[in-house]
mmCIF file of C-alpha atoms and ligand atoms in Angstrom:
data_model
loop_
_atom_site.group_PDB
_atom_site.id
_atom_site.type_symbol
_atom_site.label_atom_id
_atom_site.label_comp_id
_atom_site.label_asym_id
_atom_site.label_seq_id
_atom_site.Cartn_x
_atom_site.Cartn_y
_atom_site.Cartn_z
ATOM 1 C CA UNK Z 177 -0.015 0.032 0.011
ATOM 2 C CA UNK Z 178 1.257 3.366 -0.815
ATOM 3 C CA UNK Z 179 2.022 5.845 1.579
ATOM 4 C CA UNK Z 180 -0.439 8.882 1.718
ATOM 5 C CA UNK Z 181 -0.902 12.271 3.771
ATOM 6 C CA UNK Z 182 -2.154 10.433 6.552
ATOM 7 C CA UNK Z 183 1.031 8.655 6.970
ATOM 8 C CA UNK Z 184 2.635 12.194 8.202
ATOM 9 C CA UNK Z 185 3.068 12.706 11.687
ATOM 10 C CA UNK Z 186 2.376 15.799 13.138
ATOM 11 C CA UNK Z 187 2.930 17.755 16.453
ATOM 12 C CA UNK Z 188 2.807 17.097 19.479
ATOM 13 C CA UNK Z 189 4.324 13.673 18.094
ATOM 14 C CA UNK Z 190 7.553 13.980 20.204
ATOM 15 C CA UNK Z 191 9.661 12.140 17.119
ATOM 16 C CA UNK Z 192 9.717 15.358 15.279
ATOM 17 C CA UNK Z 193 11.792 16.456 18.135
ATOM 18 C CA UNK Z 194 14.125 13.758 17.978
ATOM 19 C CA UNK Z 195 17.408 13.681 15.845
ATOM 20 C CA UNK Z 196 17.422 11.121 12.933
ATOM 21 C CA UNK Z 197 20.346 8.284 12.637
ATOM 22 C CA UNK Z 198 22.946 8.366 9.367
ATOM 23 C CA UNK Z 199 22.169 6.039 6.886
ATOM 24 C CA UNK Z 200 24.712 3.382 6.476
ATOM 25 C CA UNK Z 201 24.032 1.258 3.348
ATOM 26 C CA UNK Z 202 21.547 2.198 1.249
ATOM 27 C CA UNK Z 203 19.304 -1.043 1.400
ATOM 28 C CA UNK Z 204 15.903 -1.616 -0.097
ATOM 29 C CA UNK Z 205 14.737 -0.493 3.095
ATOM 30 C CA UNK Z 206 15.952 2.973 2.419
ATOM 31 C CA UNK Z 207 14.624 2.893 -0.839
ATOM 32 C CA UNK Z 208 11.262 2.099 0.239
ATOM 33 C CA UNK Z 209 11.586 4.854 2.776
ATOM 34 C CA UNK Z 210 12.541 7.424 0.043
ATOM 35 C CA UNK Z 211 9.475 6.473 -1.839
ATOM 36 C CA UNK Z 212 7.166 6.209 0.887
ATOM 37 C CA UNK Z 213 8.137 10.012 1.663
ATOM 38 C CA UNK Z 214 7.494 11.063 -2.030
ATOM 39 C CA UNK Z 215 3.796 9.339 -2.135
ATOM 40 C CA UNK Z 216 3.100 10.978 1.229
ATOM 41 C CA UNK Z 217 4.093 14.214 -0.283
ATOM 42 C CA UNK Z 218 2.017 13.898 -3.302
ATOM 43 C CA UNK Z 219 -0.874 12.821 -1.642
ATOM 44 C CA UNK Z 220 -0.495 15.723 0.899
ATOM 45 C CA UNK Z 221 -0.185 18.216 -1.958
ATOM 46 C CA UNK Z 222 -3.144 16.492 -4.018
ATOM 47 C CA UNK Z 223 -5.347 17.182 -0.652
ATOM 48 C CA UNK Z 224 -4.304 21.049 -0.660
ATOM 49 C CA UNK Z 225 -5.874 23.637 -3.056
ATOM 50 C CA UNK Z 226 -3.416 26.713 -2.099
ATOM 51 C CA UNK Z 227 -0.336 25.086 -1.283
ATOM 52 C CA UNK Z 228 2.420 22.724 -2.922
ATOM 53 C CA UNK Z 229 4.345 19.935 -1.097
ATOM 54 C CA UNK Z 230 7.613 20.900 -2.033
ATOM 55 C CA UNK Z 231 9.983 18.257 0.485
ATOM 56 C CA UNK Z 232 9.706 16.026 3.371
ATOM 57 C CA UNK Z 233 11.968 14.661 5.977
ATOM 58 C CA UNK Z 234 11.847 10.867 6.480
ATOM 59 C CA UNK Z 235 11.027 11.469 10.403
ATOM 60 C CA UNK Z 236 7.952 13.096 9.094
ATOM 61 C CA UNK Z 237 6.662 9.835 8.023
ATOM 62 C CA UNK Z 238 8.053 8.436 11.341
ATOM 63 C CA UNK Z 239 10.840 6.855 9.767
ATOM 64 C CA UNK Z 240 14.125 8.353 11.668
ATOM 65 C CA UNK Z 241 16.480 8.559 9.170
ATOM 66 C CA UNK Z 242 18.553 11.270 7.736
ATOM 67 C CA UNK Z 243 16.838 11.264 4.265
ATOM 68 C CA UNK Z 244 14.806 14.336 2.686
ATOM 69 C CA UNK Z 245 13.157 14.603 -0.512
ATOM 70 C CA UNK Z 246 12.866 17.901 -2.696
ATOM 71 C CA UNK Z 247 10.779 18.472 -5.630
ATOM 72 C CA UNK Z 248 12.790 19.346 -8.809
ATOM 73 C CA UNK Z 249 10.161 21.865 -9.744
ATOM 74 C CA UNK Z 250 7.668 23.098 -6.954
ATOM 75 C CA UNK Z 251 6.564 26.188 -9.355
ATOM 76 C CA UNK Z 252 4.823 23.283 -11.247
ATOM 77 C CA UNK Z 253 2.058 21.324 -9.513
ATOM 78 C CA UNK Z 254 2.052 19.060 -12.405
ATOM 79 C CA UNK Z 255 5.671 17.982 -11.948
ATOM 80 C CA UNK Z 256 5.800 15.223 -9.671
ATOM 81 C CA UNK Z 257 9.676 14.454 -9.639
ATOM 82 C CA UNK Z 258 11.862 14.813 -6.611
ATOM 83 C CA UNK Z 259 15.425 14.357 -5.741
ATOM 84 C CA UNK Z 260 16.512 12.297 -2.733
ATOM 85 C CA UNK Z 261 19.085 13.169 -0.630
ATOM 86 C CA UNK Z 262 20.697 10.483 1.955
ATOM 87 C CA UNK Z 263 22.746 11.844 4.980
ATOM 88 C CA UNK Z 264 22.166 15.956 3.638
ATOM 89 C CA UNK Z 265 24.488 18.249 5.479
ATOM 90 C CA UNK Z 266 24.777 21.551 5.350
ATOM 91 C CA UNK Z 267 28.711 22.437 4.638
ATOM 92 C CA UNK Z 268 28.284 26.281 4.369
ATOM 93 C CA UNK Z 269 25.683 28.869 4.925
ATOM 94 C CA UNK Z 270 25.986 32.333 3.159
ATOM 95 C CA UNK Z 271 24.661 35.329 1.928
ATOM 96 C CA UNK Z 272 22.051 37.559 3.710
ATOM 97 C CA UNK Z 273 19.672 36.436 6.535
ATOM 98 C CA UNK Z 274 16.043 37.029 5.183
ATOM 99 C CA UNK Z 275 12.960 36.547 6.666
ATOM 100 C CA UNK Z 276 10.048 34.635 4.934
ATOM 101 C CA UNK Z 277 7.078 32.667 5.571
ATOM 102 C CA UNK Z 278 7.399 28.919 5.982
ATOM 103 C CA UNK Z 279 4.671 26.052 6.647
ATOM 104 C CA UNK Z 280 5.406 22.465 7.281
ATOM 105 C CA UNK Z 281 3.507 19.168 6.662
ATOM 106 C CA UNK Z 282 3.948 18.572 10.198
ATOM 107 C CA UNK Z 283 3.034 21.557 11.662
ATOM 108 C CA UNK Z 284 -0.895 21.918 10.062
ATOM 109 C CA UNK Z 285 -2.095 25.016 9.240
ATOM 110 C CA UNK Z 286 0.509 27.293 10.905
ATOM 111 C CA UNK Z 287 2.646 29.417 8.755
ATOM 112 C CA UNK Z 288 5.667 31.344 10.554
ATOM 113 C CA UNK Z 289 8.309 34.132 9.514
ATOM 114 C CA UNK Z 290 11.734 32.361 9.836
ATOM 115 C CA UNK Z 291 14.937 34.034 9.327
ATOM 116 C CA UNK Z 292 17.070 31.795 7.124
ATOM 117 C CA UNK Z 293 20.326 32.458 4.890
ATOM 118 C CA UNK Z 294 19.561 33.080 1.548
ATOM 119 C CA UNK Z 295 22.403 30.609 0.015
ATOM 120 C CA UNK Z 296 23.736 27.377 1.239
ATOM 121 C CA UNK Z 297 25.928 24.580 0.165
ATOM 122 C CA UNK Z 298 24.872 20.823 0.632
ATOM 123 C CA UNK Z 299 26.510 17.611 0.223
ATOM 124 C CA UNK Z 300 24.670 14.302 0.125
ATOM 125 C CA UNK Z 301 24.592 10.800 -1.373
ATOM 126 C CA UNK Z 302 21.960 10.133 -3.677
ATOM 127 C CA UNK Z 303 20.200 6.731 -3.834
ATOM 128 C CA UNK Z 304 23.138 5.185 -5.710
ATOM 129 C CA UNK Z 305 25.384 5.656 -3.020
ATOM 130 C CA UNK Z 306 27.588 8.375 -4.587
ATOM 131 C CA UNK Z 307 28.422 11.607 -2.971
ATOM 132 C CA UNK Z 308 27.174 14.780 -4.617
ATOM 133 C CA UNK Z 309 27.036 18.421 -4.024
ATOM 134 C CA UNK Z 310 24.600 21.292 -4.694
ATOM 135 C CA UNK Z 311 24.632 25.062 -4.049
ATOM 136 C CA UNK Z 312 21.130 26.592 -3.357
ATOM 137 C CA UNK Z 313 19.831 30.144 -3.197
ATOM 138 C CA UNK Z 314 16.422 31.694 -2.466
ATOM 139 C CA UNK Z 315 13.438 29.819 -1.734
ATOM 140 C CA UNK Z 316 15.462 26.321 -2.339
ATOM 141 C CA UNK Z 317 18.147 27.509 0.221
ATOM 142 C CA UNK Z 318 15.557 27.923 2.559
ATOM 143 C CA UNK Z 319 13.983 24.564 1.905
ATOM 144 C CA UNK Z 320 17.530 22.770 2.550
ATOM 145 C CA UNK Z 321 17.845 24.432 6.013
ATOM 146 C CA UNK Z 322 14.127 23.641 6.789
ATOM 147 C CA UNK Z 323 14.539 19.819 5.830
ATOM 148 C CA UNK Z 324 17.772 19.305 7.379
ATOM 149 C CA UNK Z 325 16.824 21.051 10.421
ATOM 150 C CA UNK Z 326 13.864 18.249 10.793
ATOM 151 C CA UNK Z 327 16.735 15.379 10.512
ATOM 152 C CA UNK Z 328 18.342 17.281 13.710
ATOM 153 C CA UNK Z 329 14.862 17.268 15.359
ATOM 154 C CA UNK Z 330 14.245 20.961 14.935
ATOM 155 C CA UNK Z 331 10.933 22.307 13.487
ATOM 156 C CA UNK Z 332 10.472 25.729 12.043
ATOM 157 C CA UNK Z 333 8.672 27.192 15.004
ATOM 158 C CA UNK Z 334 11.702 26.369 17.269
ATOM 159 C CA UNK Z 335 13.062 29.413 15.333
ATOM 160 C CA UNK Z 336 10.579 31.982 16.108
ATOM 161 C CA UNK Z 337 11.102 33.925 19.371
ATOM 162 C CA UNK Z 338 9.754 37.173 20.573
ATOM 163 C CA UNK Z 339 8.572 38.001 17.051
ATOM 164 C CA UNK Z 340 4.454 39.253 17.303
ATOM 165 C CA UNK Z 341 4.206 39.692 13.950
ATOM 166 C CA UNK Z 342 5.553 35.907 13.386
ATOM 167 C CA UNK Z 343 2.694 33.734 13.116
ATOM 168 C CA UNK Z 344 -0.238 33.194 10.695
ATOM 169 C CA UNK Z 345 -2.604 30.749 9.314
ATOM 170 C CA UNK Z 346 -3.961 30.060 5.915
ATOM 171 C CA UNK Z 347 -7.589 30.859 5.578
ATOM 172 C CA UNK Z 348 -10.049 29.294 3.240
ATOM 173 C CA UNK Z 349 -9.279 31.673 0.639
ATOM 174 C CA UNK Z 350 -5.663 31.040 0.512
ATOM 175 C CA UNK Z 351 -4.797 33.978 2.037
ATOM 176 C CA UNK Z 352 -2.765 34.084 5.270
ATOM 177 C CA UNK Z 353 -4.302 35.963 8.719
ATOM 178 C CA UNK Z 354 -2.294 36.902 11.547
ATOM 179 C CA UNK Z 355 -2.485 34.871 15.000
ATOM 180 C CA UNK Z 356 -1.989 35.913 18.179
ATOM 181 C CA UNK Z 357 1.752 35.367 19.308
ATOM 182 C CA UNK Z 358 1.265 34.573 22.930
ATOM 183 C CA UNK Z 359 -1.786 32.223 22.017
ATOM 184 C CA UNK Z 360 0.275 30.406 19.810
ATOM 185 C CA UNK Z 361 3.399 30.125 22.116
ATOM 186 C CA UNK Z 362 0.967 28.933 24.805
ATOM 187 C CA UNK Z 363 -0.688 26.341 22.380
ATOM 188 C CA UNK Z 364 0.720 22.768 24.072
ATOM 189 C CA UNK Z 365 -0.035 21.009 20.940
ATOM 190 C CA UNK Z 366 3.017 23.004 19.433
ATOM 191 C CA UNK Z 367 5.537 22.815 22.106
ATOM 192 C CA UNK Z 368 5.034 19.767 24.018
HETATM 193 ZN ZN1 ZN F 416 8.780 20.515 7.752
#
């Protein structure tokens, strides 16, 4: 059975704040996890009108391995291809620190403004076990920082401190509406 959006774990699941394990040998089990991640992301994507499922970390389907999948063309909802990164690591953070909106499939319906570097360099293994490196900027740089955070047990809301304008919810019409900062900070579902 293919994985679906219902296999994506959400807060307050404590696994989301645990560090994932490095992948040793890339076995069929690891290849299956990567495919399950892609299936779950596409299932989630198909259920959302105003959002695109751009990436996922393995912990989000409750497989605590250092694996992330990133959509190759997230501007096109029709392009369903992904790149798999095994044991991804940021080797350099560069450029400016910029604030922008982020959401997460494991933090339903909450968006937040998070500061991230505008450029990153990432080293990783491919599904074939071969090492490769990528440089990314802009939104893709943000995606790598967000997803590699997941492999370290960090959720994007953990970066938000003392910013009254930081939290938003997505309304039915696809627009963002500001949430009360103190109410979000006190929500036990998010911070257990
Ligand atoms: Zn996320």
